Short mmCIF file of C-alpha atoms in Angstrom, two decimals:
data_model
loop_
_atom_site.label_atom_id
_atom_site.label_comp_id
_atom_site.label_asym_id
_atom_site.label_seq_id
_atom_site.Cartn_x
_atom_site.Cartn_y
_atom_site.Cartn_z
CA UNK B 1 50.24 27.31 -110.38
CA UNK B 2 48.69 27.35 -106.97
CA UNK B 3 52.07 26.56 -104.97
CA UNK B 4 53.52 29.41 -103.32
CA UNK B 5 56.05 30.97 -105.78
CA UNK B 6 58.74 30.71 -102.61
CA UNK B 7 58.82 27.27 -103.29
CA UNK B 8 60.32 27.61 -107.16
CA UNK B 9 62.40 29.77 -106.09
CA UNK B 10 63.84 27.83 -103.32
CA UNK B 11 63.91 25.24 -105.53
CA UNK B 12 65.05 25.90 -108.73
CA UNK B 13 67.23 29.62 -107.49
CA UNK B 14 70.45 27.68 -107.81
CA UNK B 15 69.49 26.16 -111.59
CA UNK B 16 68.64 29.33 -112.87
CA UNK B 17 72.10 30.95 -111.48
CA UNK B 18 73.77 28.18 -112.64
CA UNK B 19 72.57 29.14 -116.64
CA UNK B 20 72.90 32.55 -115.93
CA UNK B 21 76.09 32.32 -114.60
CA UNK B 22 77.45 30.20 -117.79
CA UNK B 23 75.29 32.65 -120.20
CA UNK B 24 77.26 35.85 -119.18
CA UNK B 25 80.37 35.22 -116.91
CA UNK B 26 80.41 35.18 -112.71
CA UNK B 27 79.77 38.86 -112.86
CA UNK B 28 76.79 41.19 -112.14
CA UNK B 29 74.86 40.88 -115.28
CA UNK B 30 74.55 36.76 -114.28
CA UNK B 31 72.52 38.04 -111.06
CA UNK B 32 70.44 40.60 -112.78
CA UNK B 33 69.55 38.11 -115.38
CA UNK B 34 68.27 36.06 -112.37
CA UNK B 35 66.37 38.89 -110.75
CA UNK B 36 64.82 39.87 -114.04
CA UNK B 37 63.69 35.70 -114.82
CA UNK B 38 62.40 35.16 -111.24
CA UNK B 39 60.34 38.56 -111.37
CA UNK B 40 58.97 37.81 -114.58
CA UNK B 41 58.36 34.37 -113.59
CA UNK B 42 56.52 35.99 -110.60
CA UNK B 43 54.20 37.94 -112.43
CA UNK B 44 53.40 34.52 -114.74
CA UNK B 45 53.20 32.37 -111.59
CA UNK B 46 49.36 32.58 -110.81
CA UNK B 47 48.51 31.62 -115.17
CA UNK B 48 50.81 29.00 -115.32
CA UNK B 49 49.12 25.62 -115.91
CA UNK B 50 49.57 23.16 -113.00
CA UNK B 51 51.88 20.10 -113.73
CA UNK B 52 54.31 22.62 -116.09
CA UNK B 53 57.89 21.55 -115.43
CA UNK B 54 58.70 24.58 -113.72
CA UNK B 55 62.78 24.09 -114.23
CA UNK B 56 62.58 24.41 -117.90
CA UNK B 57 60.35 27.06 -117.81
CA UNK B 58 62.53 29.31 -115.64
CA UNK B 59 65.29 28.11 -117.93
CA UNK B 60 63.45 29.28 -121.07
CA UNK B 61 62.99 32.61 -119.14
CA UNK B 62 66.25 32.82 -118.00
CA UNK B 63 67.50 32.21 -121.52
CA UNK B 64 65.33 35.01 -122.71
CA UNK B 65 66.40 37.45 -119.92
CA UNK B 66 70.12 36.68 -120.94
CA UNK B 67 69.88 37.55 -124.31
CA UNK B 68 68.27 40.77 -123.40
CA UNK B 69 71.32 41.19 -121.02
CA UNK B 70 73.42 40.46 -123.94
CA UNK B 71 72.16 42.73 -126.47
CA UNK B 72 72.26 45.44 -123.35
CA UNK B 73 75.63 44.96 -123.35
CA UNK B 74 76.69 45.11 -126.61
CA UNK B 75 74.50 48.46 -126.60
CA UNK B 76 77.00 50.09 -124.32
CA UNK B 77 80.18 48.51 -124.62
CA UNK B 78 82.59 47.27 -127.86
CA UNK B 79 82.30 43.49 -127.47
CA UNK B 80 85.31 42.02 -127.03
CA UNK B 81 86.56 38.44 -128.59
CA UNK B 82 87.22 36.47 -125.94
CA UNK B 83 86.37 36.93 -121.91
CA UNK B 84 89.09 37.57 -119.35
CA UNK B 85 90.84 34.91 -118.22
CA UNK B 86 92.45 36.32 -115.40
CA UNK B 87 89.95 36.85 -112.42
CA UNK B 88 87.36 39.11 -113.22
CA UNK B 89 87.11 42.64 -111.54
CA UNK B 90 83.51 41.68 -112.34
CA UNK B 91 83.15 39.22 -109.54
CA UNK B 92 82.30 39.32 -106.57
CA UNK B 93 85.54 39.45 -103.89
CA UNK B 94 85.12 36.60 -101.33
CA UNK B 95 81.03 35.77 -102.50
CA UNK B 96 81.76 33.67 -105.35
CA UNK B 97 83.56 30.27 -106.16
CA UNK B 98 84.82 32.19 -109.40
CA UNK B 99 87.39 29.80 -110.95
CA UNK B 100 84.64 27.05 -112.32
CA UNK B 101 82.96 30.08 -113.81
CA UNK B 102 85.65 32.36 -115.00
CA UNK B 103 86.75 28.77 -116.90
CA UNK B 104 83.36 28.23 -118.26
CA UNK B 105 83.46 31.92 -119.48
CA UNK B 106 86.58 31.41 -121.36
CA UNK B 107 85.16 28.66 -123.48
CA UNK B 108 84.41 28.41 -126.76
CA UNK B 109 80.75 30.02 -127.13
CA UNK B 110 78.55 27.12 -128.47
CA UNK B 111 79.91 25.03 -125.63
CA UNK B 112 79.43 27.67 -122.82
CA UNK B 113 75.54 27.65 -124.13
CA UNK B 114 74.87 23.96 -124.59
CA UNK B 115 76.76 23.54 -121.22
CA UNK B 116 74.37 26.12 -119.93
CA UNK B 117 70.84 25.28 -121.33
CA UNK B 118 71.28 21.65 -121.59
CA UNK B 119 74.15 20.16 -118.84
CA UNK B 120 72.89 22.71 -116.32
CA UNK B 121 69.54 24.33 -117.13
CA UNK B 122 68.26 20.26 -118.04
CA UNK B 123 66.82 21.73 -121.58
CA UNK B 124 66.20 18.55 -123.99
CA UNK B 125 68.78 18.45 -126.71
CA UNK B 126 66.47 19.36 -129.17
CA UNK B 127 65.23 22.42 -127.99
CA UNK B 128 68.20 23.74 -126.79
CA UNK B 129 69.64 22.90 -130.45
CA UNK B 130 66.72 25.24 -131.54
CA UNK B 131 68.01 27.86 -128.94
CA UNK B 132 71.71 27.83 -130.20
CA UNK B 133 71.34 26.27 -133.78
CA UNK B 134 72.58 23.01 -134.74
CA UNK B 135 71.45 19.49 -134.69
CA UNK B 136 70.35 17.82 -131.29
CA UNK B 137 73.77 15.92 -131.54
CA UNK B 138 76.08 18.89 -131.76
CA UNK B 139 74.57 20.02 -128.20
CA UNK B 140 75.15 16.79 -126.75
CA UNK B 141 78.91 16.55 -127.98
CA UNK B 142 79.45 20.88 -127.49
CA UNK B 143 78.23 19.98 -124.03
CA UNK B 144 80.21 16.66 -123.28
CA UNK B 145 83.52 18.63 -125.01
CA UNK B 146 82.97 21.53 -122.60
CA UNK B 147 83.00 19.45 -119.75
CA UNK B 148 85.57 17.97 -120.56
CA UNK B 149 87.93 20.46 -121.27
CA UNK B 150 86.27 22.42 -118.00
CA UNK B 151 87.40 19.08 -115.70
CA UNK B 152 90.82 18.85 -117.50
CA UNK B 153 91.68 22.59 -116.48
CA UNK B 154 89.94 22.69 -112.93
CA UNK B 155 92.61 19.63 -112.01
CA UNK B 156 95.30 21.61 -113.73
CA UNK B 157 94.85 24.99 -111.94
CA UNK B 158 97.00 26.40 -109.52
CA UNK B 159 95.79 26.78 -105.92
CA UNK B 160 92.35 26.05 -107.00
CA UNK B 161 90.06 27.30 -104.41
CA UNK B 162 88.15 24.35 -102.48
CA UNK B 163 84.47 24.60 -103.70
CA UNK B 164 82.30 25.26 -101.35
CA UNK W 1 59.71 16.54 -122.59
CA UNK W 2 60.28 12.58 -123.10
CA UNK W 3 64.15 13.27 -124.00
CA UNK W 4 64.21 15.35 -120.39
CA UNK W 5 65.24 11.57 -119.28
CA UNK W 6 67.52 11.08 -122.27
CA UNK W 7 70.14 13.22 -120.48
CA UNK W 8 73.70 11.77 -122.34
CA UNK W 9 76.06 13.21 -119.72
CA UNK W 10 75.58 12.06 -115.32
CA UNK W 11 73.88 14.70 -113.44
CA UNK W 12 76.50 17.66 -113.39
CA UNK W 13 78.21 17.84 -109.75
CA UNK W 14 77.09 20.53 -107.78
CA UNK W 15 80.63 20.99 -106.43
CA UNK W 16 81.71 21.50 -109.25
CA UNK W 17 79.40 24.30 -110.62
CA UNK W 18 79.34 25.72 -107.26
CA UNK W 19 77.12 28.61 -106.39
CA UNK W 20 77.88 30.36 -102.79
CA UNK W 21 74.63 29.67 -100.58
CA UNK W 22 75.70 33.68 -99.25
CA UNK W 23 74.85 34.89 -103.42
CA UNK W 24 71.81 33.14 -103.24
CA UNK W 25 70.44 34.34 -99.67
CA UNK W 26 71.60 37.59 -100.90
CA UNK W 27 69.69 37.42 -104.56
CA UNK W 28 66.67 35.83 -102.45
CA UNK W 29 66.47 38.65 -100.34
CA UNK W 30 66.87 41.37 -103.11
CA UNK W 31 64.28 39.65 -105.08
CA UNK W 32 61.70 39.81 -102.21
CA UNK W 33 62.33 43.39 -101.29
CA UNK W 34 61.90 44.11 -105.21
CA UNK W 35 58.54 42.08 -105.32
CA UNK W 36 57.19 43.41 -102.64
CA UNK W 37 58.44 47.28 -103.85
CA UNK W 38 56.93 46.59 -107.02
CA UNK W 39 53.37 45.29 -105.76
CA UNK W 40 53.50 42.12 -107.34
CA UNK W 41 53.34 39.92 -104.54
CA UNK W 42 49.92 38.25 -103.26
CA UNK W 43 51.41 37.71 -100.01
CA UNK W 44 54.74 38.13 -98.15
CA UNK W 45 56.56 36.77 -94.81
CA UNK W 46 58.89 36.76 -92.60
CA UNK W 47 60.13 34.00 -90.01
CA UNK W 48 61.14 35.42 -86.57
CA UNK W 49 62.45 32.96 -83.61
CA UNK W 50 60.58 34.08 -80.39
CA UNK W 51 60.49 31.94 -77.27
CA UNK W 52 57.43 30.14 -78.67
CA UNK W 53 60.10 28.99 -80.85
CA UNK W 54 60.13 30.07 -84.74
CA UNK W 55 57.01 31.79 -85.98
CA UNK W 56 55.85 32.69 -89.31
CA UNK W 57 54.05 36.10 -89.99
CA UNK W 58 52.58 36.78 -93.43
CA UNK W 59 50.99 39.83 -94.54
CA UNK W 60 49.05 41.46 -97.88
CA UNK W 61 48.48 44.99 -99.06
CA UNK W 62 46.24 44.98 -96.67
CA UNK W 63 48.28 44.47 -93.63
CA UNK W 64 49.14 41.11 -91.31
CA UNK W 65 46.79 38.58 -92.45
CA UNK W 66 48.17 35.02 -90.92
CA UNK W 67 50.78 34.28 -87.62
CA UNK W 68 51.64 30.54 -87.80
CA UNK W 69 53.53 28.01 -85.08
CA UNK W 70 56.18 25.85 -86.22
CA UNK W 71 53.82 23.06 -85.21
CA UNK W 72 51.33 23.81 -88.06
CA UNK W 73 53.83 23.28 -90.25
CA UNK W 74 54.68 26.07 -92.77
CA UNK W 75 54.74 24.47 -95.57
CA UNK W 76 51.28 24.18 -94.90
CA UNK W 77 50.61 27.54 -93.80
CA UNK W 78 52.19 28.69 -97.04
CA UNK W 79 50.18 26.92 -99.19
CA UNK W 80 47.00 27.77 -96.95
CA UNK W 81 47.64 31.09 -97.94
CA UNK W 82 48.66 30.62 -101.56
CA UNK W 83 44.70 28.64 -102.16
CA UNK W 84 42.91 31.53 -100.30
CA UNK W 85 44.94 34.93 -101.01
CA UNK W 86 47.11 34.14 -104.56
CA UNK W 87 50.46 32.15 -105.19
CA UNK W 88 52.89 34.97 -105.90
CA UNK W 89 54.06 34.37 -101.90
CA UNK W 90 57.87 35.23 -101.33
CA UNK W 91 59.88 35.80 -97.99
CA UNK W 92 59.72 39.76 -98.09
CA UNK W 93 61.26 40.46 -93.88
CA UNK W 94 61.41 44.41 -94.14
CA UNK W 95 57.58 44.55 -95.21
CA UNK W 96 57.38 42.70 -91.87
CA UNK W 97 59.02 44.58 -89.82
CA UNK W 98 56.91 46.58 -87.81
CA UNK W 99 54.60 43.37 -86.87
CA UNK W 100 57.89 41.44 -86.24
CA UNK W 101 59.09 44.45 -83.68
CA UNK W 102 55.68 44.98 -81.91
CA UNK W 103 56.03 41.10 -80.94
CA UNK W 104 58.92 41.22 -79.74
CA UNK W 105 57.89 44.12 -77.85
CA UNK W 106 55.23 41.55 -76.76
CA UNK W 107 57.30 38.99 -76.18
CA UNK W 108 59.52 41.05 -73.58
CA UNK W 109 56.24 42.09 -71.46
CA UNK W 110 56.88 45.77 -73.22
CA UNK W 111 53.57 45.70 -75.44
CA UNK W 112 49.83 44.87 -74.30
CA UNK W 113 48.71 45.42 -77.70
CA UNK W 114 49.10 45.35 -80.87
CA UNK W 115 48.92 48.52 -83.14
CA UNK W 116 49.05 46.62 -86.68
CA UNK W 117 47.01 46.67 -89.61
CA UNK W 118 45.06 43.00 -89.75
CA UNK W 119 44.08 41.74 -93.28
CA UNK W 120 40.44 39.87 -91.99
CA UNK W 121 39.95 37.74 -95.07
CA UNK W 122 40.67 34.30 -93.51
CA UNK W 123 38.09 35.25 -90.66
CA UNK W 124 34.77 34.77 -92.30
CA UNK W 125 31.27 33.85 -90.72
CA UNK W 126 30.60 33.32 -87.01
CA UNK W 127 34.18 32.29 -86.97
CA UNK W 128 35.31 35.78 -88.11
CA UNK W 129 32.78 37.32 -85.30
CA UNK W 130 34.42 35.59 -82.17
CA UNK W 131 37.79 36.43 -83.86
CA UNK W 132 37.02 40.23 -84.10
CA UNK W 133 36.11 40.31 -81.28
CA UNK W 134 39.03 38.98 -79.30
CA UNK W 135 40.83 41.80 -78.75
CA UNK W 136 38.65 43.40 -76.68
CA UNK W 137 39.68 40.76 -74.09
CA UNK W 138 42.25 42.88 -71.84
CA UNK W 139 45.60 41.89 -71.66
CA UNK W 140 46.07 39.38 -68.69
CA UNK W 141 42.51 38.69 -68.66
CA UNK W 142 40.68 35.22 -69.28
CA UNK W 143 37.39 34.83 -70.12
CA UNK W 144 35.46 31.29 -70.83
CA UNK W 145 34.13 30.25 -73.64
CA UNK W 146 30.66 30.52 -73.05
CA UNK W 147 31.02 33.83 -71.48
CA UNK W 148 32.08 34.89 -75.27
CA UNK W 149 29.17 33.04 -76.89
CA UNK W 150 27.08 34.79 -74.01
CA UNK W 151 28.73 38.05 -75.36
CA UNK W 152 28.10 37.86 -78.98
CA UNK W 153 24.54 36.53 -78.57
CA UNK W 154 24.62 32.82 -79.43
CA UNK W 155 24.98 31.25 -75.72
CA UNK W 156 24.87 27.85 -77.14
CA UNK W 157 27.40 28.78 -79.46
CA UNK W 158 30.13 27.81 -76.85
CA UNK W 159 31.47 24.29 -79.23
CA UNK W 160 31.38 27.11 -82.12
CA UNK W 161 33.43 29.25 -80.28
CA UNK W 162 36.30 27.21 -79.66
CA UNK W 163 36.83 26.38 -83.33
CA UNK W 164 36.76 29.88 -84.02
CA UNK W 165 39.60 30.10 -81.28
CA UNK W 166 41.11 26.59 -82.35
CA UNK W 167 41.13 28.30 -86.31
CA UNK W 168 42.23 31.75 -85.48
CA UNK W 169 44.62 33.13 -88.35
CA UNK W 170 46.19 35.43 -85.98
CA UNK W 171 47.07 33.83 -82.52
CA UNK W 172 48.92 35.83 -80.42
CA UNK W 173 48.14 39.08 -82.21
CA UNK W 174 44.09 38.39 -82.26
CA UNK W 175 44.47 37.02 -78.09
CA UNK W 176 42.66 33.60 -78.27
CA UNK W 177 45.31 32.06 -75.75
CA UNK W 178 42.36 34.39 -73.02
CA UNK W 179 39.54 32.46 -73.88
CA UNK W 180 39.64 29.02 -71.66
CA UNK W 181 37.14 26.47 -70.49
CA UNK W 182 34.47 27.14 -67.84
CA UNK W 183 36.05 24.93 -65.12
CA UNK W 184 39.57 27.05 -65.49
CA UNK W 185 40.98 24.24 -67.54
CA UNK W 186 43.11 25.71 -70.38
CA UNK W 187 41.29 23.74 -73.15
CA UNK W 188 43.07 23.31 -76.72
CA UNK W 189 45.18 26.47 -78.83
CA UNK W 190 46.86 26.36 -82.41
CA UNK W 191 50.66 27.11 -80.85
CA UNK W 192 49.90 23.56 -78.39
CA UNK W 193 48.81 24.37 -74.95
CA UNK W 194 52.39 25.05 -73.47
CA UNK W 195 52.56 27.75 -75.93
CA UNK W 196 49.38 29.06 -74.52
CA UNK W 197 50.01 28.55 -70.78
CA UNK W 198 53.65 30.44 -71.38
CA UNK W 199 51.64 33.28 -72.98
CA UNK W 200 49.13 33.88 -69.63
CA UNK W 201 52.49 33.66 -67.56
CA UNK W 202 53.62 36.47 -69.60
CA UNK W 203 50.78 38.48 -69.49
CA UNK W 204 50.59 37.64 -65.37
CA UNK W 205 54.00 39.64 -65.55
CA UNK W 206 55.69 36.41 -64.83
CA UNK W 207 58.34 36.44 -68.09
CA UNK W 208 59.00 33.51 -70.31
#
């Protein structure tokens, strides 16, 4: 690519968090995962061929970054079953909008991750079926159910904080 | 990528996946200090506000290689910069902050010159000559011109001269705001000739 790599960044920064952030909770590991994709992506930048779609790229990295965050993880800590549902100690005080994603952490895996790569990252439904398994179909559905469920307990929460 | 348009659910709501413009800044910043720490970066920047309004300086390895005005457009000095030094550019302030303090020094009448290292590579050919040789034009001096095509040589050179002013990389750092035209008039600069008339002022000890 010859446009300046400032440019994807500014661009596609929020995407990438987005995924990131519905790969592996509000917490820290969601921003290292986005350092680690946007300085690999960096070092890439200059070979990539022109006219790439440069969201699904940095998705595809991102995705690859995350499951080296994951298997980090699970290198130093017993994984648990299920996420937190009470606010995490792992966000953020006052920086983050942490109910959506302390909501999308608590769902049922396969949704989190088509909700990630395909709802929010833009991945086809094929490929991100090839990502997470399954047919192109059970993305779309684990994607539409997660949304649904995620919209059904935003309006139900308590004192939901006003997104920003 | 044809089932990219095949998306089955509406566009997800931003407000609704919300992400905190402060993370962002904050993740921006990080990454650009981390970039720049690591050497990976062809070319980094910083904007500053000064009373020419905002300003974008840009350096390499090297050291300051480009000073833009807000009315050459950034976008375009960015990608300027991207064709002839590489595309890995990010917005990396601390590697900027010595230039960005030495013009503000400048910009308060406190500096007459600037003690930076200057990347040359967008000064090439006769071009690159006049613009070298700039900043041995004292600080609230004016020369004309001719009188610099006189100096390097090429007296006819004077047309040649002014584009090399007109396309200097480095304006207010490489002074071609003291060049003007033979008759006193203040002839054409990259910032717009306010900027340039509000830069003599300064250097006349008359502020901004």
């Amino acid at each position: 690519m010859r446009t300046p790599f400032e440019h994807a960044v500014a661009r596609h920064g929020a995407v990438v968090l987005r995924v990131c952030r519905a790969v592996l909770g509000p917490g820290a590991d969601a921003e290292d995962a986005w350092s680690e994709t946007f300085m690999a992506a960096l070092r890439a930048w200059p070979e990539l061929a022109e006219g790439t779609n440069t969201q699904a790229w940095l998705v595809r990295v991102a995705q690859r970054k995350c499951i080296d965050l994951i298997r980090a993880r699970a290198r130093r800590a017993v994984p648990r079953a299920e996420l937190p549902e009470s606010p995490s100690a792992l966000g953020l005080p006052g920086e983050d909008e942490g109910e959506v994603w302390r909501l999308v952490a608590a769902l049922p895996e396969r949704q989190r991750l088509a909700i990630a790569y395909h709802y929010l990252g833009g991945l086809p439904h094929a490929e991100t079926a090839e990502i997470i398994g399954g047919s192109g179909a059970s993305v779309r559905r684990a994607a539409a159910d997660g949304v649904k469920t995620l919209r059904r307990r935003l309006a139900a929460a308590p004192e939901k904080e006003e997104p920003r | 990528m044809k089932d990219m348009q095949d998306h089955p659910l509406e566009t997800p709501p931003e407000e609704l996946f919300g992400v905190d413009a402060r993370a962002l800044e904050r993740l921006r910043a990080r990454l650009g200090e981390e970039a720049a720490g690591a050497g990976e970066l062809d070319v980094a920047y910083r904007l500053l506000d000064s009373p020419l309004g905002r300003l974008l300086v840009a350096s390499t390895e090297r050291g300051v290689v480009r000073l833009g005005y807000a009315c050459e457009g950034f976008d375009g000095v960015l990608q300027g910069l991207a064709d002839a030094v590489g595309p890995r550019v990010l917005q990396s302030p601390s590697r900027l902050d010595e230039a960005a303090r030495q013009l503000e020094e400048y910009f308060e009448g406190r500096r007459r010159e600037f003690e930076l290292p200057l990347d040359r590579r967008l000064s090439t050919g006769f071009r690159g000559e006049v613009q070298r040789y700039l900043p041995s034009i004292a600080y609230g001096s004016t020369i004309s011109y001719g009188r610099v095509a006189a100096t390097l040589g090429r007296p006819r050179a004077v047309r040649a001269v002014g584009t090399a002013c007109a396309t200097n990389p480095l304006p207010v750092i490489v002074p071609c705001h003291r060049v003007l035209r033979a008759d006193g008039a203040l002839g054409g600069y990259v910032g717009g000739t306010e900027a340039k008339r509000s830069l003599l002022c300064l250097e006349r000890h008359e502020g901004l």
